[in-house]
Coordinates of C-alpha atoms and ligand atoms in Angstrom, one line a residue:
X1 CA 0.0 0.0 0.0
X2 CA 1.9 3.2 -0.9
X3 CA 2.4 6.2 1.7
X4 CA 0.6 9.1 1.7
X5 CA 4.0 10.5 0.2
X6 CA 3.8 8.1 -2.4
X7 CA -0.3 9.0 -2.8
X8 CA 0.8 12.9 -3.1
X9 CA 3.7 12.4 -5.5
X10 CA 0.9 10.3 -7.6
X11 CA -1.8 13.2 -7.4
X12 CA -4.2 11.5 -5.6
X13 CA -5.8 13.4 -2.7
X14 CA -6.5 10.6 0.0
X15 CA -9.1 10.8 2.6
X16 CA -6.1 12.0 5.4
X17 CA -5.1 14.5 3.3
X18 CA -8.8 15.3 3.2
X19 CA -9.6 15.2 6.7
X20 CA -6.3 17.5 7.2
X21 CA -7.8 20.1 5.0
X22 CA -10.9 20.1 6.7
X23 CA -8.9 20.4 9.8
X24 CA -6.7 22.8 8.7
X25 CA -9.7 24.9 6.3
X26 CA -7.5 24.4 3.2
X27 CA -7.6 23.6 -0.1
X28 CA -7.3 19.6 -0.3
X29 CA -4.9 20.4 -3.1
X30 CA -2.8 22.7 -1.9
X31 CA -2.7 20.3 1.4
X32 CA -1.4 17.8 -1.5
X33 CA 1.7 19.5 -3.0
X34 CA 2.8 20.1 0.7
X35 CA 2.5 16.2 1.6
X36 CA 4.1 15.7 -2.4
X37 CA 6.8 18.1 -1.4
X38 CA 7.8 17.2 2.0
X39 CA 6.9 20.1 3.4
X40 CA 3.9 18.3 5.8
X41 CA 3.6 15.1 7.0
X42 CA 0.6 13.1 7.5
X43 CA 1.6 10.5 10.4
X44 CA -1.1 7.6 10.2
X45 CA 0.2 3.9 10.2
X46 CA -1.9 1.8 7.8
X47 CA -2.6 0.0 11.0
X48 CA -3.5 2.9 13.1
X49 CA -8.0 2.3 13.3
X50 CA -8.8 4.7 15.7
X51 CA -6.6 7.4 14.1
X52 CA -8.4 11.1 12.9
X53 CA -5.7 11.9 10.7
X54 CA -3.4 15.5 11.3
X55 CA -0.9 17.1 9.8
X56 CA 2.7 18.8 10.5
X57 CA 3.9 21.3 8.5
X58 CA 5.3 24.9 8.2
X59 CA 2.4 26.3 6.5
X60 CA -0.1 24.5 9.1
X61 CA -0.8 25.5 12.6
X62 CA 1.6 24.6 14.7
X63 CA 1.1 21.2 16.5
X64 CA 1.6 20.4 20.3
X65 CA 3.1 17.1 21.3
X66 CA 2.9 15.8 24.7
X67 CA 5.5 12.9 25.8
X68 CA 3.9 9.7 28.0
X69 CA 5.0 6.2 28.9
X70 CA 5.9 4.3 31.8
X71 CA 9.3 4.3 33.8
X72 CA 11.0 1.4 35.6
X73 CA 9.0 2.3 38.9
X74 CA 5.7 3.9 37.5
X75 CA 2.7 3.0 35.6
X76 CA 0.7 0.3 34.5
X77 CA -1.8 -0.4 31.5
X78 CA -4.8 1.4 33.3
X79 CA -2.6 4.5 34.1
X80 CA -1.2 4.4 30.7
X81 CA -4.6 5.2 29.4
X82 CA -5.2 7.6 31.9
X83 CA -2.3 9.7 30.7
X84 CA -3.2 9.6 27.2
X85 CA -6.3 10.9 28.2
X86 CA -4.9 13.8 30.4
X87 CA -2.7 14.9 27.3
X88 CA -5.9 14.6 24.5
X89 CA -8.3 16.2 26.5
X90 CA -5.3 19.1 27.3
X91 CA -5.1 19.7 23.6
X92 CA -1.9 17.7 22.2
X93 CA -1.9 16.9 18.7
X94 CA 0.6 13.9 18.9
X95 CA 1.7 11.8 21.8
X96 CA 4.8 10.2 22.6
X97 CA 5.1 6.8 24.2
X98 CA 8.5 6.9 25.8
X99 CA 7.7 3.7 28.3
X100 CA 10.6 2.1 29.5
X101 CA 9.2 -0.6 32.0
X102 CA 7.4 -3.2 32.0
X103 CA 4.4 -4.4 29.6
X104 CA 5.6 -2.3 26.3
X105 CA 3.9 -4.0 24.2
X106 CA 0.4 -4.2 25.9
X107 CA 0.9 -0.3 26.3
X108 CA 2.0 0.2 23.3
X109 CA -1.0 -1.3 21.4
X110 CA -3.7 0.0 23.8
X111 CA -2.4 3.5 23.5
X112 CA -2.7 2.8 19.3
X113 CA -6.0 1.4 20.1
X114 CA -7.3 4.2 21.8
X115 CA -5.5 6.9 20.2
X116 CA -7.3 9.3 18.3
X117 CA -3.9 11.3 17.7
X118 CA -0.6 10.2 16.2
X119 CA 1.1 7.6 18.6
X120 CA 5.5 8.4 18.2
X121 CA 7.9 5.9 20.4
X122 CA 11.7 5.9 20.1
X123 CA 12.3 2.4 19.3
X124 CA 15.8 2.2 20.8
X125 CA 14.2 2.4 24.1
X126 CA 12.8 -0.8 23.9
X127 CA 15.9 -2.2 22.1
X128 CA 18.0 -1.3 25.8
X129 CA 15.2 -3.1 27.6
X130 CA 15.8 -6.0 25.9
X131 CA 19.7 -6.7 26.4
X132 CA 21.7 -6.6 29.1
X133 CA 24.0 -3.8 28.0
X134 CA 23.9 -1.4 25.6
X135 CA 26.7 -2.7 24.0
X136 CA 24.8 -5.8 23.8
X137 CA 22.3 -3.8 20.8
X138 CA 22.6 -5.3 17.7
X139 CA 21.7 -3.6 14.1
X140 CA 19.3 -6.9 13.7
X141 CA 17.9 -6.1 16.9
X142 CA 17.2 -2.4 16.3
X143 CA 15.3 -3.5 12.5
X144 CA 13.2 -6.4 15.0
X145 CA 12.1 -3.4 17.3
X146 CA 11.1 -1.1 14.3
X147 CA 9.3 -3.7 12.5
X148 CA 7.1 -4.8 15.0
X149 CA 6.3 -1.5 16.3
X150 CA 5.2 -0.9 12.9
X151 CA 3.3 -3.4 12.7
X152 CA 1.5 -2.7 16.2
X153 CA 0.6 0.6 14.4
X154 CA 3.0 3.1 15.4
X155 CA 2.5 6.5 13.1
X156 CA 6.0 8.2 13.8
X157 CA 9.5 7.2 15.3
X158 CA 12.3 8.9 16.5
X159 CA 15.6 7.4 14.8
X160 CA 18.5 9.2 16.0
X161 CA 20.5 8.1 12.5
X162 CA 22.2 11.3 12.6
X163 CA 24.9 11.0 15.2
X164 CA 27.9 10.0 14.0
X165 CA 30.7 8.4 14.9
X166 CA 32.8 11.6 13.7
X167 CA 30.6 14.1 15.3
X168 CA 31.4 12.6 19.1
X169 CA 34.3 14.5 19.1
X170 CA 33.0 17.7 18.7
X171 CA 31.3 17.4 21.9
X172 CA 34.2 18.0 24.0
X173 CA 34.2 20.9 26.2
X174 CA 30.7 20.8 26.1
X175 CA 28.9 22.4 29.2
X176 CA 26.4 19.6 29.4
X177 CA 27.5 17.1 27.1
X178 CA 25.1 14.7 25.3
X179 CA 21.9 14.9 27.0
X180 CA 19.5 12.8 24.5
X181 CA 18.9 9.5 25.7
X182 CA 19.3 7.8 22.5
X183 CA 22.1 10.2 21.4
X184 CA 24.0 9.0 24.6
X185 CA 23.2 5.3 24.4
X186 CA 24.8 5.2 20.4
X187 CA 27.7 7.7 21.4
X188 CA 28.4 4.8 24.1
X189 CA 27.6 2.3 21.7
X190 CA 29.7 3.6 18.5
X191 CA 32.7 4.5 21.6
X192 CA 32.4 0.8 22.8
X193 CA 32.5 -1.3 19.2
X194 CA 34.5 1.2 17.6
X195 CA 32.4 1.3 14.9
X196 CA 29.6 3.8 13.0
X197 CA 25.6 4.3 13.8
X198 CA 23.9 1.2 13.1
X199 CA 20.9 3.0 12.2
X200 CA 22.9 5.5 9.9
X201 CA 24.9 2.2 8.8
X202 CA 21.2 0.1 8.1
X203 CA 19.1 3.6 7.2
X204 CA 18.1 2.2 3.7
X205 CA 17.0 -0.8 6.0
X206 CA 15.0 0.8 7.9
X207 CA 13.3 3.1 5.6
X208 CA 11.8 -0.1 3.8
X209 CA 10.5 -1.3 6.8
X210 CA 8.8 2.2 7.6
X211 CA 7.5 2.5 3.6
X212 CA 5.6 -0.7 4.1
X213 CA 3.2 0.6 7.0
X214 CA 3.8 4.1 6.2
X215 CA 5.5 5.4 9.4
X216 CA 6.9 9.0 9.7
X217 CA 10.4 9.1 10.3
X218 CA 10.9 11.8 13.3
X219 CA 14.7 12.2 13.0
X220 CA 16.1 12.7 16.7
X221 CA 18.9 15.0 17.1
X222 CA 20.9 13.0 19.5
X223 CA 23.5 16.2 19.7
X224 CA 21.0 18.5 20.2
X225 CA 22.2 20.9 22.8
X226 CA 21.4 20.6 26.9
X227 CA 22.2 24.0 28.2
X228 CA 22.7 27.4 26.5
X229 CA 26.5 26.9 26.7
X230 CA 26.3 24.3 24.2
X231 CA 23.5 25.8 21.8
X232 CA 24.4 26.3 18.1
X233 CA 27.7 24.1 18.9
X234 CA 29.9 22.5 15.9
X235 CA 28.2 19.0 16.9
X236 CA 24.9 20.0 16.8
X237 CA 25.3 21.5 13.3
X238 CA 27.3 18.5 12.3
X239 CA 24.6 16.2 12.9
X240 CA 22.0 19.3 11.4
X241 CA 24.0 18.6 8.1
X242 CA 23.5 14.5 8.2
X243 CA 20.0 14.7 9.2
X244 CA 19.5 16.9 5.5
X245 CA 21.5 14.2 3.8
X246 CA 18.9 11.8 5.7
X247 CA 15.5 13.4 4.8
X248 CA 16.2 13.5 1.2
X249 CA 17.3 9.7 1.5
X250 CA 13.5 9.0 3.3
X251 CA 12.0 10.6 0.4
X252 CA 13.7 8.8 -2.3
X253 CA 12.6 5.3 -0.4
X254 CA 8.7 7.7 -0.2
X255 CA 9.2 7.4 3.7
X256 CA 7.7 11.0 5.5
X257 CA 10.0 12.6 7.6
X258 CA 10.8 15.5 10.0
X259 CA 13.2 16.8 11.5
X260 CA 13.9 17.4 15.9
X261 CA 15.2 20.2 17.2
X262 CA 16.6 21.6 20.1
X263 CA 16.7 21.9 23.6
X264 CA 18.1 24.8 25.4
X265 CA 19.1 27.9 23.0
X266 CA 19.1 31.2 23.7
X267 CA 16.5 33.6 22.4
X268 CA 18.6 35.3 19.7
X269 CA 19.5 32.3 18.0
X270 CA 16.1 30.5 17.8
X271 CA 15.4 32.1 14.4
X272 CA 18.7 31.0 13.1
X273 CA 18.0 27.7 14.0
X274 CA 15.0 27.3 12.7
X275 CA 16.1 29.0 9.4
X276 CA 19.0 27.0 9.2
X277 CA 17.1 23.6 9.6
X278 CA 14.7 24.3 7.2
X279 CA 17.5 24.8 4.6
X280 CA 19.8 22.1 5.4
X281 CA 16.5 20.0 5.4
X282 CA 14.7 21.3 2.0
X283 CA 11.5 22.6 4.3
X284 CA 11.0 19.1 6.1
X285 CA 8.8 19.7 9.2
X286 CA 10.6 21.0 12.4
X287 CA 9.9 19.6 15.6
X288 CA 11.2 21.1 18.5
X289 CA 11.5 20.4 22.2
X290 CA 11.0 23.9 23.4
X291 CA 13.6 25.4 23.8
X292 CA 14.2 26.5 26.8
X293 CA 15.8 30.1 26.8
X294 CA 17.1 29.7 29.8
X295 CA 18.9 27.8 32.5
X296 CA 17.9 29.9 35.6
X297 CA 14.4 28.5 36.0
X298 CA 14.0 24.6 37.2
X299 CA 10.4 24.4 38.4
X300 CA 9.5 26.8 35.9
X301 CA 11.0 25.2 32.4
X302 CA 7.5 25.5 31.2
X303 CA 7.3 28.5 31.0
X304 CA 10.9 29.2 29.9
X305 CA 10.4 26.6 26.9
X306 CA 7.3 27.6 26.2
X307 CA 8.9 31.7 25.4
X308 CA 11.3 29.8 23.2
X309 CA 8.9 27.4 21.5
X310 CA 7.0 31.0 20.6
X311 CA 10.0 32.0 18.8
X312 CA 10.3 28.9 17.2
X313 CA 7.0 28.9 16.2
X314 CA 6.9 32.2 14.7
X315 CA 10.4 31.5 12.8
X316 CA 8.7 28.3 11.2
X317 CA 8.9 25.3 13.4
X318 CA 5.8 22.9 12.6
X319 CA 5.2 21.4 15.9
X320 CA 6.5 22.0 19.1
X321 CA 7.0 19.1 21.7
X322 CA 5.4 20.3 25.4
X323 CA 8.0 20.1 28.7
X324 CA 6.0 20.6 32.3
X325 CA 7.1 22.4 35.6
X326 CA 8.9 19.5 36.0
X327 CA 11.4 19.1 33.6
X328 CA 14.9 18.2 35.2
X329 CA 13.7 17.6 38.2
X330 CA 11.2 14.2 38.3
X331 CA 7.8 12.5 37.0
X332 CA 5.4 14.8 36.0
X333 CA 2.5 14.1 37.6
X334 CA -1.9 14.9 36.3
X335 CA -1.3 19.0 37.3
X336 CA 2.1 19.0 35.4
X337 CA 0.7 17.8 32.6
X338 CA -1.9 20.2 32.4
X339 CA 0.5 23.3 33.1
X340 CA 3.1 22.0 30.2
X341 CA 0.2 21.5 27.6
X342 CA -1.2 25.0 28.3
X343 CA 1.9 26.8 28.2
X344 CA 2.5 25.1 24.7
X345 CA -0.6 25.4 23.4
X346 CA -0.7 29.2 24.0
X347 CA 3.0 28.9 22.5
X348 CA 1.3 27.2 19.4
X349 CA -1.5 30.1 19.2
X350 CA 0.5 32.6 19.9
X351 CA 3.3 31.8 16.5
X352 CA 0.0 31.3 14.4
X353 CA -1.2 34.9 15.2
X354 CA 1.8 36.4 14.7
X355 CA 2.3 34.6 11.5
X356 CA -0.7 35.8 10.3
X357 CA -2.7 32.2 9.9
X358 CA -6.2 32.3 8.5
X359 CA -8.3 33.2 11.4
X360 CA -5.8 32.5 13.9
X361 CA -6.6 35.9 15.9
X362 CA -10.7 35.4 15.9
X363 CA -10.3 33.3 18.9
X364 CA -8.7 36.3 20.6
X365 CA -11.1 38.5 19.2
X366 CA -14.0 36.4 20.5
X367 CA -12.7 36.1 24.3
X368 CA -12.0 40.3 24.2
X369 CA -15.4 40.5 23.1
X370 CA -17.5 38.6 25.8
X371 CA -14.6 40.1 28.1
X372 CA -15.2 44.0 27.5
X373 CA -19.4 42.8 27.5
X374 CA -18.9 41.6 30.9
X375 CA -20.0 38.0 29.6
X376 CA -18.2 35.9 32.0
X377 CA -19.5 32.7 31.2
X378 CA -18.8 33.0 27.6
X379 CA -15.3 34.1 28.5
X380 CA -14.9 31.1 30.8
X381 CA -16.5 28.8 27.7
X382 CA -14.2 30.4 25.1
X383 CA -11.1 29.8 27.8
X384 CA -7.6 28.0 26.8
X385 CA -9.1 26.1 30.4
X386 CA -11.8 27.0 31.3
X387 CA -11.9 25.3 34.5
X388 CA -9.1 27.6 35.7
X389 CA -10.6 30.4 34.1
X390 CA -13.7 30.4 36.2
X391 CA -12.2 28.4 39.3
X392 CA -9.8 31.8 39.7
X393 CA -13.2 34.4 38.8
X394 CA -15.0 32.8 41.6
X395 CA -12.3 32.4 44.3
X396 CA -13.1 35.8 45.1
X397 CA -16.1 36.6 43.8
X398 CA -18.5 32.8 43.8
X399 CA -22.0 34.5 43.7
X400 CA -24.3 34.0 40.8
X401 CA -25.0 37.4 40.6
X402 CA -21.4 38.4 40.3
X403 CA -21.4 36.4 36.8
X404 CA -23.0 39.7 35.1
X405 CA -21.2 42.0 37.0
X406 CA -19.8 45.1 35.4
X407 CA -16.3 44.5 37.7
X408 CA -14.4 41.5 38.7
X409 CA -12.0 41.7 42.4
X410 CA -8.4 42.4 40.3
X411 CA -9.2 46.5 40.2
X412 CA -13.2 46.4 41.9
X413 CA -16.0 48.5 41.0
X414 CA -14.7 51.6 41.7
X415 CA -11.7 51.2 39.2
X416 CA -13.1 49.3 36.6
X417 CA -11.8 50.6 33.4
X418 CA -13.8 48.5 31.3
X419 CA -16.9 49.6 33.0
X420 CA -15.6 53.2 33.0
X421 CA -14.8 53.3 29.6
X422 CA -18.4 51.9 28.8
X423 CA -20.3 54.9 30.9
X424 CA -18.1 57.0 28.9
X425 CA -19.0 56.4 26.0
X426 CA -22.5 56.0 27.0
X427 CA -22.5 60.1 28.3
X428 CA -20.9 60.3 24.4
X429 CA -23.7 58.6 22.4
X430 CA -26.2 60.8 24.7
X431 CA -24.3 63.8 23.9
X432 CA -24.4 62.8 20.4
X433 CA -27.9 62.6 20.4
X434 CA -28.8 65.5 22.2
X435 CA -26.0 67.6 19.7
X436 CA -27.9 66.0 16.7
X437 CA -30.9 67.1 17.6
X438 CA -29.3 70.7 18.1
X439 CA -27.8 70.6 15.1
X440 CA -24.1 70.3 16.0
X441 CA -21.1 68.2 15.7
X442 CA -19.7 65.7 18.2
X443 CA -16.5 64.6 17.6
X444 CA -16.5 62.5 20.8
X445 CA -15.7 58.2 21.3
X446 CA -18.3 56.4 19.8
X447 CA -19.4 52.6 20.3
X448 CA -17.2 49.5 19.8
X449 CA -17.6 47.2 16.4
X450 CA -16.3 43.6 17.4
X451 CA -18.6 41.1 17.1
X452 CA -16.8 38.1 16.1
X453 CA -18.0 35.2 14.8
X454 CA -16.1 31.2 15.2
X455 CA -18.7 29.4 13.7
X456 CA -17.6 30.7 10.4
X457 CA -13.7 31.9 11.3
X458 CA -10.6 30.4 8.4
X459 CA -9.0 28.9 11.6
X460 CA -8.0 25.7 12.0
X461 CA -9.4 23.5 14.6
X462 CA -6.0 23.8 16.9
X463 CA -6.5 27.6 16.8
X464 CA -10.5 27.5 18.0
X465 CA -12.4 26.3 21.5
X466 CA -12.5 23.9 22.5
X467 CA -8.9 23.3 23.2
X468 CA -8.8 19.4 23.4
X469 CA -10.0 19.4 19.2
X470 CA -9.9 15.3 19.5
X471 CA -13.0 13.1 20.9
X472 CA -11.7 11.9 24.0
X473 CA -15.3 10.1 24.3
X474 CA -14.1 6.7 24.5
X475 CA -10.6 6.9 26.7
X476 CA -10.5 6.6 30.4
X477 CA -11.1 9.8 33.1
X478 CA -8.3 11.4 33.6
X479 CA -7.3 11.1 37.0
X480 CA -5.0 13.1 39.9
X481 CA -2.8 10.0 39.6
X482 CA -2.1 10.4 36.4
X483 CA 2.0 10.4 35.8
X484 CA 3.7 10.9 32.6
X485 CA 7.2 11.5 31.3
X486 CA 7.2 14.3 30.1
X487 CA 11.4 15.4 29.6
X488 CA 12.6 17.2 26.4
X489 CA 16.1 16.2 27.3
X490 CA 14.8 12.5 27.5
X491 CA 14.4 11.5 23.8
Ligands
SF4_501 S1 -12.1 45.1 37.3 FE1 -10.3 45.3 36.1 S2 -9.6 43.2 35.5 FE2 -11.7 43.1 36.3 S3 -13.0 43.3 34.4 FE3 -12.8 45.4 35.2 S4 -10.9 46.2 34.1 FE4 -10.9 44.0 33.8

């Protein structure tokens, strides 16, 4: 069965590409060429039932990913479920499934059974789980773990082909060294056999295996930096440079692929990285894990990912993978995960208004609206979350009666601004009426215009309320003891 690459290169407008389009209010064809050209990607495994098909691209509204999976010590197949819940119902596009304990493959095909969005995993995690050392991995071993995770349905995986045995080098004198798990576990594999990448050396491999069931290639930058020390390094550009080479060899095989990015960089090189990537790469989707834009902040990475995913946004970056509050420090935990997927999905909004997306700003418009009209239960409805929206209204102010009130408790009634500004302009329009009738001029403020309408906005679903856009109907209640890994520095 060809890939939706294959489908796009052919002409043929499939019914993802359709659904995307819908998604996205786009032309089917011009949601085509960008599939034909690379430029999105349509992750959705031949396998994948449940799936309601997305895209990832530049030209798209920028996608959230939030990372789940079990640990050693945490999580079984009920609590699994939980967690993809908590990350749909929070909005993410895309879900990771970085489990590294026990039961992967009964999580594993749950979470595809279940998932309405994209299921990723990093295959090489299971391949460590199932030796004794890592110098124990085999390159027969790696192409088992890929095949049968395709076959259980997987829609994109992270290969970190990229890193190569030259490149290790240029990570000396690094602040922070190599902080992706599966960049570490080759650098120690290549260090301890002496010899190159097995999944650079078996790529072709690989890419055969991934054409069959259609799975996106997500290639991990393994050398990505882990600290603004090491941003925009000789070894992260050195891997940039293979990962281009890459791309182009997963089209030629009519594999989809995008490209990760990093990490921790500081907030005048984001553009630069992003432009740089989408040259090197020929426009291949970027996906990047904030970044953070600065170190100063544990407890808060959040929100200092979440500024630098903005950036990245805005400078082209397709899809932006979430980090919580508790990013280098521990397991995320039900509140975490709802703090990280905020901050990134007002990240995501945010780079779509300021690149001007078809309708991106009505949402805005519509919550100013109902805000200046004093319509507080519309501007809880029309809420990023709602829930905290009105939980914070009414911690002060809980009556009823206080849900038309011309004030809320941040400035009270007597400083009101809003309200102010209304009664002015209500002595203006009396004014104006009473001039009229005398035959003057006013040349005072007159009434406000915006009356915006969502039910027939351009935007994409991602860029309109609610802020979950999948039909969580069917998964499990989320629950406060949901955990979920959730580290950018982890994949
Ligand atoms: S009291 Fe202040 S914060 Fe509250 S609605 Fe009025 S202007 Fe806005």
């Amino acid at each position: 069965m060809p890939t939706q690459l294959e489908h796009a290169r052919d002409g043929t407008v499939t019914d993802a590409m359709q659904r995307v389009a819908d998604r996205e209010n786009r032309d089917p064809e011009f949601v085509r060429e960008q599939v034909a050209d690379g430029q999105v990607v349509i992750p959705a495994n031949h396998h994948h039932d449940a799936l309601d098909p997305m895209g990832i691209g530049r030209e798209l509204a920028t996608k959230v990913n939030a990372n789940i999976g079990n640990s050693e010590t945490t999580g079984g197949l009920d609590e699994e479920l939980e967690k993809l819940h908590t990350a749909v119902h929070f909005g993410a596009d895309t879900v990771m499934d970085l489990s590294t304990g026990d039961n992967l493959d009964e999580i594993r095909t749950a979470n595809v059974d279940h998932s309405p969005v994209p299921v990723g995993t990093v295959p090489i995690y299971e391949a460590v789980t199932r030796v004794d050392d890592v110098v124990d991995i085999t390159a027969d071993l790696l192409l088992d773990v890929v095949e049968k995770q395709a076959e259980q349905g997987v829609d994109y995986m992270t290969l970190h082909a990229g890193v190569l045995a030259e490149h290790l080098p240029l990570t000396d004198g690094r602040t922070t060294g190599i902080v992706s798990r599966g960049g570490s576990i080759l650098a120690q594999w290549m260090e301890e056999h002496g010899e190159q990448n097995p999944l650079f050396t078996h790529y072709d491999e690989l890419c055969e295996i991934l054409r069959e069931h259609d799975v996106t290639i997500s290639l991990g930058d393994g050398l990505r930096p882990g600290s603004l020390a090491d941003a925009s390094d000789d070894a992260q550009f050195a891997e940039l440079d293979t990962l281009g080479d890459l791309t182009r060899r997963a089209w030629d095989h009519g594999v989809q692929v995008m490209v990760e990015g990093p990490g921790h960089v500081p907030m005048d090189e984001i553009r630069e990285n992003v432009e740089r990537q989408q040259e090197v790469c020929d426009g291949a989707p970027f996906y990047v894990l904030g970044p953070l834009v600065t170190d100063v902040a544990p407890g808060y990475d959040h929100i200092t990912s979440s500024i630098g995913a903005t950036e990245a946004a805005r400078a082209g970056a397709a899809m932006l993978c979430y980090v919580t509050p508790k990013e280098h420090l521990g397991l995320p935990d039900a509140e975490d995960v709802r703090e990280g997927m905020a901050a990134y999905r007002i990240a995501a909004h945010a780079g779509d208004v300021a690149n001007d997306l078809p309708g991106a700003r009505d949402w805005d418009d519509a919550v100013s609206e109902a805000r200046y009209n004093f319509d507080w239960e519309r501007q809880f409805d029309l809420s990023l979350d709602p829930e905290r929206a009105q939980d914070y209204h009414d911690q002060t102010l809980p009556g009823d009666n206080y849900k038309d009130a011309r004030f809320c408790s941040m400035c009270g009634v007597e400083f009101c601004s809003m309200r102010i500004d209304q009664d002015a302009r209500a002595i203006e329009n009396d004014d104006a009426e009473t001039d009229a009738s005398e035959d003057s001029e006013s040349a005072g403020m007159t009434g406000l215009t915006g009356s915006t309408d969502l039910d027939t906005s351009a935007a994409a679903e991602v860029n309109l309320p609610p802020t979950g856009t999948h039909d969580d109907a069917d998964l499990p209640e989320e629950s406060p003891v949901d955990h979920s890994q959730a580290s950018g520095d982890d994949d």
